[in-house]
C-alpha cells in the first residue's frame, strides 16, 4: 500500500493542466499508479481523486461511490443535461465545503485502465463527482465556482 501525498491549496501545482495519457504508456506503470491513487483516496476518505492532486499531471481519475470503483483516463464530456447541486468538499482544500451547481446528467467518453475506449452515463452525485475531478485536470478548484454560482 502506498499513500501518495496530496497537494493542498494554494499549491500552484494544482493549477497545472494535465496531459492526455498516450497509448504508448506502460500499462503496468499505470496500474500501479492507479492502485496507489485508490489507496490514497481511501486513506483520506475521499470519493474521488485526480492525478493532478498527487502532482502527476496526466488525465487520470479514480472514483469510488457506493463500492463502484471507476477509473477514468482522458475523460471527455460528450452530452450534458439538467442541473443539480451538491455540497462538495475536496481533499486538496481541507475543511471547506461549498454547494456547487453542475450538470445533473452527463455522458462521457474515456479510456479504461487497459486504455480501451469506453462510454459512461452518470447522474446526480456520480455526475457531480466526475465533473469535480475533470475540473482538477484543468487546474480548476471548487473555490473557482464561488463567483460563477452567484
Ligand atoms: Zn477536489
Coordinates of C-alpha atoms and ligand atoms in Angstrom, one line a residue:
X1 CA 0.0 0.0 0.0
X2 CA 1.3 3.4 -1.0
X3 CA -0.2 6.6 0.3
X4 CA 0.7 9.5 -2.1
X5 CA 1.0 13.0 -0.7
X6 CA -1.9 15.3 -1.7
X7 CA -1.2 18.8 -2.9
X8 CA -3.0 21.3 -0.6
X9 CA -4.4 24.7 -1.8
X10 CA -2.9 27.2 -2.6
X11 CA -0.2 25.0 -4.1
X12 CA 0.4 26.3 -7.6
X13 CA 0.8 22.7 -9.0
X14 CA -2.9 22.3 -8.5
X15 CA -3.3 24.8 -11.4
X16 CA -1.3 22.8 -13.9
X17 CA -3.2 21.3 -16.8
X18 CA -2.9 17.5 -17.1
X19 CA -1.7 15.9 -20.3
X20 CA -3.5 13.2 -22.2
X21 CA -2.3 9.7 -21.4
X22 CA -0.9 8.3 -24.7
X23 CA -1.4 4.8 -26.0
X24 CA 2.4 4.3 -25.7
X25 CA 2.2 4.5 -21.9
X26 CA 3.3 1.5 -19.9
X27 CA 0.2 -0.3 -18.7
X28 CA 1.9 -1.8 -15.7
X29 CA 3.0 1.6 -14.5
X30 CA -0.5 3.0 -14.9
X31 CA -1.8 0.0 -13.0
X32 CA 0.5 0.6 -10.1
X33 CA -0.2 4.3 -10.1
X34 CA -4.0 3.8 -10.1
X35 CA -3.7 1.4 -7.3
X36 CA -1.8 4.0 -5.3
X37 CA -4.4 6.6 -6.1
X38 CA -7.2 4.3 -4.8
X39 CA -5.1 3.6 -1.6
X40 CA -4.6 7.4 -1.1
X41 CA -8.2 8.2 -1.8
X42 CA -9.5 5.6 0.8
X43 CA -6.9 6.7 3.3
X44 CA -8.2 10.2 3.2
X45 CA -11.8 9.1 3.0
X46 CA -12.4 10.7 -0.4
X47 CA -14.8 9.6 -3.1
X48 CA -12.8 10.9 -6.0
X49 CA -9.2 11.8 -6.7
X50 CA -7.4 13.2 -9.7
X51 CA -3.8 12.6 -10.6
X52 CA -3.3 16.4 -10.5
X53 CA -3.9 16.3 -6.8
X54 CA -0.9 13.9 -6.3
X55 CA 1.2 16.1 -8.5
X56 CA 1.1 13.8 -11.6
X57 CA -0.1 15.9 -14.4
X58 CA -1.8 13.2 -16.5
X59 CA -5.5 12.8 -17.2
X60 CA -6.3 10.0 -14.7
X61 CA -9.2 10.0 -12.2
X62 CA -10.2 7.5 -9.6
X63 CA -13.7 7.4 -8.1
X64 CA -15.5 5.1 -5.7
X65 CA -19.1 5.8 -4.9
X66 CA -21.2 3.1 -3.2
X67 CA -18.4 0.5 -3.8
X68 CA -18.4 1.2 -7.5
X69 CA -14.8 1.7 -8.4
X70 CA -14.2 3.7 -11.6
X71 CA -11.0 4.7 -13.3
X72 CA -11.3 7.4 -16.0
X73 CA -8.4 8.2 -18.3
X74 CA -8.7 11.1 -20.8
X75 CA -12.3 11.7 -20.0
X76 CA -14.4 13.9 -22.2
X77 CA -18.0 15.1 -21.5
X78 CA -20.0 14.4 -24.7
X79 CA -23.5 15.2 -23.5
X80 CA -25.0 17.1 -20.6
X81 CA -28.5 17.8 -19.4
X82 CA -30.1 19.5 -16.4
X83 CA -28.7 20.8 -13.2
X84 CA -28.1 19.5 -9.8
X85 CA -26.4 20.9 -6.7
X86 CA -24.4 19.1 -4.0
X87 CA -22.4 20.2 -1.1
X88 CA -18.8 19.4 -2.2
X89 CA -15.6 19.0 -0.4
X90 CA -12.1 18.5 -1.8
X91 CA -9.1 16.6 -0.4
X92 CA -6.9 19.5 -1.6
X93 CA -8.9 22.1 0.4
X94 CA -9.4 20.6 3.9
X95 CA -12.4 21.6 6.0
X96 CA -14.0 23.6 3.2
X97 CA -17.4 22.8 1.7
X98 CA -19.4 24.5 -1.0
X99 CA -22.7 24.0 -2.8
X100 CA -21.9 23.7 -6.4
X101 CA -24.4 23.6 -9.3
X102 CA -23.3 21.1 -12.0
X103 CA -24.8 19.1 -14.9
X104 CA -27.2 16.5 -13.5
X105 CA -26.8 14.0 -16.3
X106 CA -23.7 13.5 -18.4
X107 CA -22.4 11.1 -20.9
X108 CA -18.6 10.7 -21.1
X109 CA -16.1 9.0 -23.2
X110 CA -12.9 7.8 -21.6
X111 CA -10.2 5.1 -21.6
X112 CA -10.3 2.4 -19.0
X113 CA -7.2 1.1 -17.2
X114 CA -6.3 -1.0 -20.2
X115 CA -6.6 2.1 -22.4
X116 CA -9.7 0.7 -24.1
X117 CA -12.4 3.3 -25.2
X118 CA -15.5 3.3 -23.1
X119 CA -18.6 5.3 -22.6
X120 CA -20.5 6.0 -19.3
X121 CA -23.7 7.7 -18.4
X122 CA -23.7 9.3 -15.0
X123 CA -26.2 11.3 -13.0
X124 CA -26.6 13.1 -9.7
X125 CA -23.7 12.6 -7.2
X126 CA -21.6 10.5 -9.6
X127 CA -22.1 13.1 -12.4
X128 CA -21.1 15.9 -10.0
X129 CA -18.1 13.9 -8.7
X130 CA -16.8 13.2 -12.3
X131 CA -17.2 16.9 -13.2
X132 CA -15.3 17.9 -10.0
X133 CA -12.4 15.6 -10.8
X134 CA -12.3 16.6 -14.5
X135 CA -12.1 20.2 -13.3
X136 CA -8.9 19.3 -11.4
X137 CA -7.3 18.0 -14.6
X138 CA -7.8 21.6 -16.0
X139 CA -6.5 23.3 -12.9
X140 CA -10.0 24.3 -11.7
X141 CA -10.9 24.1 -8.0
X142 CA -14.2 24.3 -6.2
X143 CA -13.4 27.8 -4.9
X144 CA -13.4 28.9 -8.5
X145 CA -17.1 28.2 -8.6
X146 CA -17.8 30.8 -5.9
X147 CA -18.1 33.7 -8.4
X148 CA -19.7 31.5 -11.0
X149 CA -22.6 30.4 -8.8
X150 CA -23.5 34.0 -7.7
Ligands
LIG1 ZN1 -11.1 18.0 -5.4

